[in-house]
Amino acid sequence: MNNNIKKTVTYFLVGISSALCTIGVYNYVNKDFLAEKNNYTNYNHFASSTNPQSNITLPDLTTASEESVHAVVSIKNLSSSSGNGAMGQMDPFDFFFGFPNKKDNREKENNEPTERGQGSGVIIASDGYIVTNNHVIEGAEKLEVVLNNQEKYIATVVGSDKSTDIALLKIDAKNLPFLKFLDSDKIKVGEWVLAVGNPFGLNSTVTAGIVSAKGRSIDILRNNSDSPIESFIQTDAAINPGNSGGALVNVNSDLVGINTAIQSPTGSYSGYGFAVPSNLVKKIVEDIKQYGVVQRGFIGINGLDLSNEQLVKSYNQTNKTSFSLTQGVLITGLTEDGGAIEAGLEKHDIITKVEGKPIKSFSMLTFIVGNKRPGDVVAVTVLRKNKEKTYNITLRDKKGKTKIRTKSDLSVSEKLGAEFKDLTAYQKQRFGIDHGVIVINLTGGKLTEIGIQENFIILKVNDKKIVNSKDIEEFLKNFKGNVSVNYVDNYGRVYTGGFNLD
């Protein structure tokens, strides 16, 4: 019995000692762990914009948002016809242009204009001048502008330019809030920007992002113009249908660009939007206000973008040349009446600089030169046989002229955006007609607006039969007002369209 008591006491003492020993070792080992845990906890913070540990503060975008929304308007494109032009063709911008709303049958029976689509615009002067995209206002019979305070106005089109997709409107109002143009050359990749507009008809919507690239060409304007200028500012600020024509502003609410397009497989935002740089927009606006038409200077060359691997490879294979992938523009041809050939440039010269600015791509070349006017002299540096040489080139317009022209100087063909050719006997027989002219060299103008394409046949203008290619010029010379056009498409179907000629 005594031995059993001794054993029990011994086991009890051993157990107590082991427990005390374990607790001591645990505390000793865990001391550093707890200290490390406490240090780690210090790195956990609320998701606020200011980190007291690093003193890094994200920009305050509230002031820019509040100021810019008052200068951005909603624009409703009202038209009696649906779609683009008389034939209802799909506009490549329809994925970015606001979707039309359904109207009741009473409106349609009364033949009142219905809403074809909705976009945005930016007030750039207190007396009612508004910048938007050309594709927002194209084909409209009526343009309704709604301010941020819900006041409504009917806008008139002062002028537009398909090459840049920019249009200038005017409403009868005063003392309006407006945005000032920023020198877009100064904006840097990585800067914060805001996209302000009316996506999906949601007024005064602001999204934020950064400038993710500059000088982007996405080949979206090629169908609208034979000489497009594409050097977009790329941003990851969310842009959606209805944002067309809206503002891209910096943190100081200065106008950086006009939102124009998105890159998306669905038509909705999926990563990147594109805006026309403010410097180009400002130049277009100044031309329209001062001259009535955009003044565009040309060097007088055909060029190949040497930064495009696929184009360089194709050119080398076709022409049996060995040009390398690099930066710059290869001259593949020169126009007879252009400034380049007159100044001494040659085929296969590589343009490396314009006005001292490095030319990295063809889009950059067209952007810099597109900001100039006929008659301007630019310094163009080329690489020829591994030696650089600079030439002073006098820019010309498409007609090879150096003189500034106003709207009154334009020919009828220029206003209509096409040239015309007499019908052959076979064509008359095929379509069963005895008069008309064929539309050729369509460049985007009044005829494009009503759905006319190349090789369509114009039968009548204002109910007058068109017999030869000179008739249209004769009938519409010095004419101002509404024009009615009867035309035949490639399948022999006859349509009627109309536009205003001023």
C-alpha positions as CSV (number, residue, x, y, z in Angstrom):
1,M,0.0,0.0,0.0
2,N,2.8,2.4,0.9
3,N,4.6,1.5,-2.3
4,N,1.5,2.4,-4.3
5,I,1.1,5.7,-2.6
6,K,4.8,6.5,-3.3
7,K,4.4,5.6,-7.0
8,T,1.3,7.8,-7.3
9,V,3.0,10.8,-5.6
10,T,6.0,10.3,-7.9
11,Y,3.9,10.2,-11.1
12,F,2.0,13.4,-9.9
13,L,5.2,15.3,-9.3
14,V,6.7,14.2,-12.7
15,G,3.5,15.3,-14.4
16,I,3.5,18.8,-12.7
17,S,7.2,19.2,-13.6
18,S,6.6,18.3,-17.3
19,A,3.7,20.7,-17.6
20,L,5.7,23.6,-16.1
21,C,8.6,22.7,-18.4
22,T,6.3,22.7,-21.4
23,I,4.7,26.1,-20.6
24,G,8.2,27.6,-20.0
25,V,9.5,26.3,-23.3
26,Y,6.3,27.5,-25.2
27,N,6.5,31.0,-23.8
28,Y,10.2,31.2,-24.6
29,V,9.8,30.0,-28.2
30,N,6.5,31.9,-28.8
31,K,7.9,35.2,-27.6
32,D,9.6,36.0,-31.0
33,F,6.6,34.6,-32.9
34,L,4.2,37.0,-31.1
35,A,6.5,39.9,-31.6
36,E,6.7,39.1,-35.4
37,K,2.9,38.7,-35.5
38,N,2.5,42.2,-33.9
39,N,4.8,43.7,-36.5
40,Y,2.9,42.0,-39.3
41,T,-0.4,43.3,-38.1
42,N,1.0,46.9,-38.5
43,Y,0.8,46.4,-42.3
44,N,-3.0,46.0,-42.3
45,H,-4.8,49.2,-43.2
46,F,-8.2,50.3,-44.4
47,A,-8.5,50.7,-48.2
48,S,-8.3,54.4,-48.0
49,S,-6.6,56.6,-50.6
50,T,-3.9,57.7,-48.2
51,N,-1.3,55.3,-46.8
52,P,0.3,56.9,-43.6
53,Q,3.3,54.5,-43.9
54,S,4.3,55.7,-47.4
55,N,2.7,59.2,-47.6
56,I,1.5,58.3,-51.1
57,T,-1.8,60.0,-52.0
58,L,-4.0,59.1,-55.0
59,P,-5.3,62.2,-57.0
60,D,-8.6,63.7,-55.9
61,L,-10.9,63.4,-58.9
62,T,-14.0,65.0,-57.4
63,T,-13.2,68.6,-58.5
64,A,-12.5,67.6,-62.1
65,S,-15.6,65.5,-62.2
66,E,-17.8,68.3,-60.8
67,E,-16.5,70.8,-63.3
68,S,-16.5,68.7,-66.4
69,V,-20.0,67.2,-66.2
70,H,-21.6,70.6,-66.6
71,A,-19.7,71.1,-69.9
72,V,-20.7,67.7,-71.4
73,V,-24.0,67.4,-73.1
74,S,-26.2,64.6,-74.5
75,I,-26.9,64.7,-78.3
76,K,-29.9,63.0,-79.8
77,N,-29.8,62.2,-83.5
78,L,-33.3,62.5,-84.9
79,S,-34.1,61.1,-88.3
80,S,-37.2,59.9,-90.2
81,S,-35.1,57.0,-91.6
82,S,-33.5,54.2,-89.6
83,G,-29.9,53.3,-89.9
84,N,-27.3,55.1,-91.9
85,G,-28.5,56.6,-95.1
86,A,-31.5,55.7,-97.2
87,M,-30.6,52.1,-97.4
88,G,-30.2,51.5,-93.7
89,Q,-26.6,50.2,-94.0
90,M,-24.6,49.2,-90.9
91,D,-22.4,52.0,-89.7
92,P,-19.1,50.7,-88.3
93,F,-19.5,53.2,-85.5
94,D,-22.9,51.7,-84.5
95,F,-21.1,49.6,-81.9
96,F,-19.9,52.8,-80.2
97,F,-22.8,55.1,-81.1
98,G,-25.7,55.1,-78.6
99,F,-28.4,52.6,-79.5
100,P,-31.7,54.0,-80.8
101,N,-34.7,54.0,-78.6
102,K,-38.0,52.5,-79.7
103,K,-40.7,55.0,-80.5
104,D,-44.5,54.5,-80.7
105,N,-46.4,54.0,-83.9
106,R,-48.1,57.4,-83.7
107,E,-44.8,59.2,-84.2
108,K,-44.0,57.0,-87.3
109,E,-47.4,57.5,-88.8
110,N,-47.0,61.3,-88.5
111,N,-43.6,60.9,-90.2
112,E,-41.9,62.8,-87.3
113,P,-38.2,62.3,-86.8
114,T,-37.4,59.5,-84.3
115,E,-34.3,59.0,-82.3
116,R,-31.8,57.1,-84.4
117,G,-29.2,57.2,-81.7
118,Q,-27.6,59.1,-78.8
119,G,-24.1,60.4,-78.2
120,S,-22.3,63.1,-76.3
121,G,-20.7,66.5,-76.9
122,V,-18.4,69.0,-75.2
123,I,-19.2,72.7,-74.8
124,I,-15.9,74.6,-75.8
125,A,-17.2,78.2,-75.6
126,S,-19.6,80.0,-73.4
127,D,-21.7,81.1,-76.5
128,G,-22.8,77.6,-77.4
129,Y,-20.1,76.0,-79.6
130,I,-20.1,72.2,-79.1
131,V,-17.6,69.6,-80.3
132,T,-18.7,66.0,-81.0
133,N,-18.0,63.1,-83.4
134,N,-19.1,63.3,-87.0
135,H,-20.7,59.8,-86.7
136,V,-22.9,61.1,-83.9
137,I,-24.5,63.7,-86.1
138,E,-24.3,62.0,-89.5
139,G,-27.6,61.5,-91.2
140,A,-29.6,63.6,-88.7
141,E,-32.6,65.7,-89.7
142,K,-32.6,67.2,-86.3
143,L,-30.2,67.4,-83.4
144,E,-31.4,67.8,-79.9
145,V,-28.9,68.9,-77.3
146,V,-29.6,68.3,-73.6
147,L,-27.5,70.1,-71.0
148,N,-26.5,68.7,-67.7
149,N,-29.3,70.8,-66.1
150,Q,-31.8,69.2,-68.5
151,E,-32.3,72.3,-70.6
152,K,-32.9,71.4,-74.3
153,Y,-31.8,73.1,-77.5
154,I,-31.9,72.4,-81.2
155,A,-28.4,72.5,-82.6
156,T,-27.2,73.5,-86.1
157,V,-24.2,71.9,-87.7
158,V,-21.4,74.5,-88.3
159,G,-19.2,72.0,-90.1
160,S,-17.7,68.5,-89.9
161,D,-14.7,66.5,-91.0
162,K,-14.8,62.8,-91.8
163,S,-11.0,62.4,-91.8
164,T,-10.9,63.0,-88.1
165,D,-14.5,62.2,-87.2
166,I,-15.0,65.6,-85.6
167,A,-18.0,67.9,-86.0
168,L,-18.8,71.4,-84.7
169,L,-22.3,72.3,-83.5
170,K,-23.9,75.6,-82.3
171,I,-26.8,76.2,-80.0
172,D,-28.4,79.6,-79.2
173,A,-27.3,80.0,-75.6
174,K,-25.0,82.2,-73.6
175,N,-22.9,82.0,-70.4
176,L,-22.5,78.3,-70.6
177,P,-19.9,76.3,-68.7
178,F,-17.2,75.1,-71.0
179,L,-13.9,73.2,-71.1
180,K,-10.5,74.6,-72.1
181,F,-8.3,72.8,-74.6
182,L,-5.1,71.3,-73.2
183,D,-1.9,70.9,-75.3
184,S,-2.3,67.2,-75.9
185,D,1.4,66.8,-76.8
186,K,2.2,67.5,-73.1
187,I,0.0,64.7,-71.7
188,K,2.1,61.6,-70.7
189,V,1.4,57.9,-70.6
190,G,0.4,57.0,-67.1
191,E,-1.4,60.2,-66.3
192,W,-4.9,60.0,-64.7
193,V,-7.8,61.0,-67.0
194,L,-11.6,61.0,-66.8
195,A,-14.0,60.0,-69.5
196,V,-17.2,62.1,-69.2
197,G,-20.3,61.3,-71.3
198,N,-23.7,59.6,-71.5
199,P,-23.1,55.9,-72.0
200,F,-26.3,53.9,-72.7
201,G,-28.2,57.2,-72.1
202,L,-27.0,57.5,-68.5
203,N,-26.4,61.2,-68.3
204,S,-23.3,62.8,-66.7
205,T,-21.4,59.6,-66.2
206,V,-17.7,59.8,-65.2
207,T,-15.2,57.0,-65.3
208,A,-11.5,57.2,-64.4
209,G,-8.3,55.6,-65.8
210,I,-4.9,56.4,-67.1
211,V,-3.5,57.3,-70.5
212,S,-2.3,53.9,-71.6
213,A,-0.7,54.8,-75.0
214,K,-0.5,57.7,-77.5
215,G,-0.4,57.8,-81.3
216,R,-2.6,54.7,-81.7
217,S,-4.1,53.8,-85.1
218,I,-7.0,51.3,-85.1
219,D,-8.0,51.7,-88.7
220,I,-11.6,52.7,-87.9
221,L,-11.8,55.8,-90.1
222,R,-10.7,54.2,-93.4
223,N,-14.2,53.6,-94.6
224,N,-15.2,57.2,-94.0
225,S,-12.2,58.9,-95.7
226,D,-9.5,58.1,-98.2
227,S,-7.0,60.1,-96.0
228,P,-7.9,59.5,-92.4
229,I,-5.9,60.9,-89.5
230,E,-5.7,58.4,-86.7
231,S,-3.4,59.1,-83.8
232,F,-5.6,58.4,-80.9
233,I,-5.0,58.7,-77.2
234,Q,-5.6,55.3,-75.7
235,T,-7.1,55.1,-72.2
236,D,-8.4,52.4,-69.9
237,A,-11.1,54.6,-68.5
238,A,-14.4,52.8,-69.2
239,I,-16.1,54.0,-72.4
240,N,-19.3,52.6,-73.7
241,P,-21.9,53.2,-76.5
242,G,-23.2,56.8,-76.0
243,N,-19.8,58.1,-74.9
244,S,-19.0,59.1,-78.5
245,G,-18.2,62.8,-78.7
246,G,-17.7,63.1,-74.9
247,A,-14.8,64.6,-73.1
248,L,-11.5,63.0,-72.0
249,V,-10.1,65.4,-69.3
250,N,-7.1,65.5,-67.0
251,V,-7.3,66.0,-63.2
252,N,-7.5,69.7,-63.7
253,S,-10.6,69.3,-65.9
254,D,-8.8,70.4,-69.0
255,L,-9.9,68.9,-72.3
256,V,-7.4,66.3,-73.4
257,G,-9.4,64.7,-76.2
258,I,-12.8,63.7,-77.7
259,N,-13.8,60.1,-77.0
260,T,-14.4,58.4,-80.3
261,A,-14.1,54.6,-80.3
262,I,-13.5,51.4,-78.3
263,Q,-11.8,48.2,-79.1
264,S,-14.2,45.5,-78.2
265,P,-15.5,42.1,-79.6
266,T,-19.0,42.9,-78.1
267,G,-19.4,46.6,-78.6
268,S,-19.2,47.4,-74.9
269,Y,-16.2,48.3,-72.8
270,S,-13.6,45.6,-72.5
271,G,-10.4,47.4,-71.7
272,Y,-9.5,50.3,-74.0
273,G,-11.0,53.4,-75.4
274,F,-9.7,55.9,-77.9
275,A,-9.9,59.7,-78.1
276,V,-9.0,62.3,-80.8
277,P,-6.2,64.4,-79.3
278,S,-7.2,67.9,-78.3
279,N,-4.6,69.6,-80.5
280,L,-6.1,68.1,-83.6
281,V,-9.7,68.9,-82.4
282,K,-8.7,72.5,-81.8
283,K,-7.3,72.8,-85.3
284,I,-10.4,71.4,-86.9
285,V,-12.6,73.7,-84.9
286,E,-10.5,76.8,-85.9
287,D,-10.6,75.8,-89.6
288,I,-14.4,75.3,-89.6
289,K,-15.1,78.6,-87.8
290,Q,-12.6,80.7,-89.9
291,Y,-12.9,79.1,-93.3
292,G,-16.1,77.0,-93.3
293,V,-14.1,73.9,-94.3
294,V,-11.1,72.0,-92.9
295,Q,-7.7,73.0,-94.4
296,R,-5.6,69.9,-94.8
297,G,-2.0,70.0,-96.0
298,F,-0.3,67.0,-97.7
299,I,3.3,66.2,-98.3
300,G,2.5,64.4,-101.6
301,I,3.7,60.9,-101.0
302,N,2.5,57.3,-100.7
303,G,4.0,55.8,-97.6
304,L,4.7,52.5,-95.8
305,D,4.8,52.2,-92.0
306,L,8.1,50.5,-91.3
307,S,7.0,49.7,-87.8
308,N,4.4,47.3,-89.2
309,E,6.0,43.9,-89.6
310,Q,3.3,42.4,-91.8
311,L,3.3,45.4,-94.2
312,V,7.1,45.5,-94.5
313,K,7.2,41.7,-95.2
314,S,4.5,42.0,-97.9
315,Y,6.2,45.0,-99.5
316,N,9.6,43.3,-99.7
317,Q,8.0,40.2,-101.2
318,T,6.1,42.2,-103.9
319,N,8.9,44.6,-104.8
320,K,11.8,42.3,-104.2
321,T,13.3,44.7,-101.6
322,S,14.9,44.1,-98.2
323,F,13.7,46.9,-95.9
324,S,14.0,46.1,-92.2
325,L,11.4,46.5,-89.5
326,T,12.2,49.9,-87.9
327,Q,10.7,53.2,-87.1
328,G,9.8,55.7,-89.8
329,V,7.8,55.9,-93.0
330,L,9.1,54.5,-96.3
331,I,8.2,56.6,-99.4
332,T,6.7,54.1,-101.9
333,G,5.6,56.8,-104.4
334,L,5.3,60.5,-105.0
335,T,2.4,62.5,-106.5
336,E,3.2,64.6,-109.6
337,D,2.0,67.9,-108.2
338,G,3.0,67.3,-104.6
339,G,5.5,69.3,-102.5
340,A,7.7,66.3,-101.8
341,I,8.8,65.7,-105.4
342,E,9.2,69.4,-105.9
343,A,11.5,69.6,-102.8
344,G,13.7,66.7,-104.0
345,L,12.5,63.7,-102.1
346,E,12.8,60.3,-103.8
347,K,11.1,56.9,-103.8
348,H,12.5,54.7,-101.0
349,D,13.6,57.6,-98.9
350,I,12.7,56.9,-95.2
351,I,11.1,59.8,-93.4
352,T,12.5,59.9,-89.9
353,K,11.6,63.4,-88.6
354,V,9.1,66.2,-89.3
355,E,9.8,69.6,-87.7
356,G,12.5,67.8,-85.6
357,K,10.0,65.4,-84.1
358,P,10.8,61.7,-84.6
359,I,8.4,59.8,-86.8
360,K,7.8,56.4,-85.4
361,S,4.8,55.4,-87.5
362,F,2.6,56.4,-90.5
363,S,-0.1,57.5,-88.1
364,M,2.3,59.9,-86.4
365,L,3.3,61.4,-89.8
366,T,-0.3,62.0,-90.8
367,F,-1.1,63.5,-87.4
368,I,1.7,66.0,-87.5
369,V,1.2,67.0,-91.1
370,G,-2.6,67.0,-90.7
371,N,-2.2,69.7,-88.1
372,K,-0.8,72.0,-90.9
373,R,-2.5,73.9,-93.7
374,P,-1.8,74.2,-97.4
375,G,1.0,76.7,-97.9
376,D,2.7,75.9,-94.7
377,V,6.4,74.9,-95.0
378,V,7.6,71.9,-92.9
379,A,11.1,70.5,-92.4
380,V,11.2,66.8,-93.3
381,T,14.2,64.7,-92.5
382,V,14.8,61.6,-94.6
383,L,17.3,58.7,-94.5
384,R,18.8,58.0,-97.9
385,K,21.5,55.4,-98.3
386,N,22.2,55.6,-94.5
387,K,22.6,59.4,-94.6
388,E,20.1,61.9,-93.2
389,K,19.1,65.0,-95.1
390,T,16.5,67.6,-94.3
391,Y,14.2,69.2,-97.0
392,N,11.8,72.1,-96.6
393,I,8.5,71.1,-98.2
394,T,5.6,73.4,-99.0
395,L,2.4,71.6,-98.2
396,R,-0.5,71.4,-100.8
397,D,-4.1,70.4,-100.7
398,K,-5.5,67.4,-102.6
399,K,-5.8,69.5,-105.8
400,G,-2.1,70.4,-105.6
401,K,-2.9,74.0,-104.5
402,T,-1.1,76.0,-101.8
403,K,-3.9,78.5,-101.4
404,I,-6.4,78.5,-98.5
405,R,-9.9,77.9,-99.8
406,T,-13.3,78.7,-98.2
407,K,-16.5,76.8,-98.6
408,S,-17.5,79.0,-101.5
409,D,-14.4,77.9,-103.4
410,L,-15.4,74.2,-103.4
411,S,-16.7,72.6,-106.5
412,V,-20.0,70.7,-106.5
413,S,-18.0,67.4,-106.7
414,E,-16.0,68.3,-103.6
415,K,-19.2,69.2,-101.7
416,L,-20.8,65.9,-102.7
417,G,-17.6,64.0,-102.1
418,A,-17.5,62.1,-105.4
419,E,-16.7,62.3,-109.1
420,F,-18.9,61.1,-112.0
421,K,-18.5,59.1,-115.2
422,D,-20.8,58.7,-118.2
423,L,-22.7,55.4,-118.6
424,T,-21.6,52.9,-121.3
425,A,-24.1,51.4,-123.7
426,Y,-23.8,48.1,-121.9
427,Q,-24.7,49.7,-118.6
428,K,-27.7,51.4,-120.0
429,Q,-28.9,48.1,-121.5
430,R,-28.2,46.1,-118.3
431,F,-30.3,48.5,-116.1
432,G,-32.8,49.4,-118.7
433,I,-32.2,53.1,-118.5
434,D,-31.3,55.8,-121.1
435,H,-29.7,58.4,-118.8
436,G,-27.6,58.7,-115.6
437,V,-24.0,58.9,-114.4
438,I,-21.8,56.5,-112.4
439,V,-20.4,57.6,-109.0
440,I,-16.7,57.1,-108.7
441,N,-13.9,58.1,-106.3
442,L,-16.3,58.5,-103.4
443,T,-14.5,60.3,-100.5
444,G,-17.2,60.9,-98.0
445,G,-19.6,63.8,-98.3
446,K,-23.3,64.5,-99.0
447,L,-23.7,61.5,-101.1
448,T,-22.3,59.1,-98.5
449,E,-24.6,60.5,-95.9
450,I,-27.7,59.3,-97.9
451,G,-26.3,55.8,-98.5
452,I,-24.8,56.2,-102.0
453,Q,-21.8,54.0,-102.8
454,E,-19.2,53.8,-105.6
455,N,-20.6,52.5,-108.9
456,F,-24.2,53.5,-108.0
457,I,-25.9,55.4,-110.8
458,I,-27.5,58.8,-110.3
459,L,-30.6,59.3,-112.5
460,K,-32.0,62.6,-111.4
461,V,-31.1,65.7,-109.3
462,N,-34.1,67.8,-108.2
463,D,-36.2,65.9,-110.7
464,K,-33.9,66.9,-113.6
465,K,-32.5,64.0,-115.7
466,I,-28.7,63.6,-115.5
467,V,-27.4,62.8,-119.0
468,N,-23.7,63.3,-118.6
469,S,-21.0,63.8,-116.0
470,K,-21.1,67.6,-116.3
471,D,-24.9,67.9,-115.6
472,I,-24.6,67.6,-111.8
473,E,-22.0,70.4,-111.6
474,E,-24.2,72.6,-113.8
475,F,-27.4,71.9,-112.0
476,L,-26.0,72.5,-108.5
477,K,-23.5,75.2,-109.1
478,N,-24.4,78.2,-106.9
479,F,-27.4,76.2,-105.6
480,K,-28.3,76.4,-101.9
481,G,-31.1,74.5,-100.2
482,N,-32.6,71.0,-100.2
483,V,-31.4,68.6,-102.9
484,S,-33.3,65.5,-104.0
485,V,-31.4,62.6,-105.6
486,N,-32.8,59.5,-107.5
487,Y,-30.2,56.8,-107.8
488,V,-29.8,53.1,-108.6
489,D,-27.8,50.6,-106.6
490,N,-25.7,47.7,-107.9
491,Y,-28.8,45.4,-108.0
492,G,-30.9,47.8,-110.0
493,R,-33.1,49.0,-107.1
494,V,-34.1,52.7,-107.3
495,Y,-33.9,54.9,-104.2
496,T,-34.5,58.5,-103.4
497,G,-32.5,60.5,-100.8
498,G,-32.0,64.1,-99.9
499,F,-29.7,66.5,-98.2
500,N,-29.1,70.2,-97.7
501,L,-26.5,72.0,-99.7
502,D,-25.2,75.3,-98.4
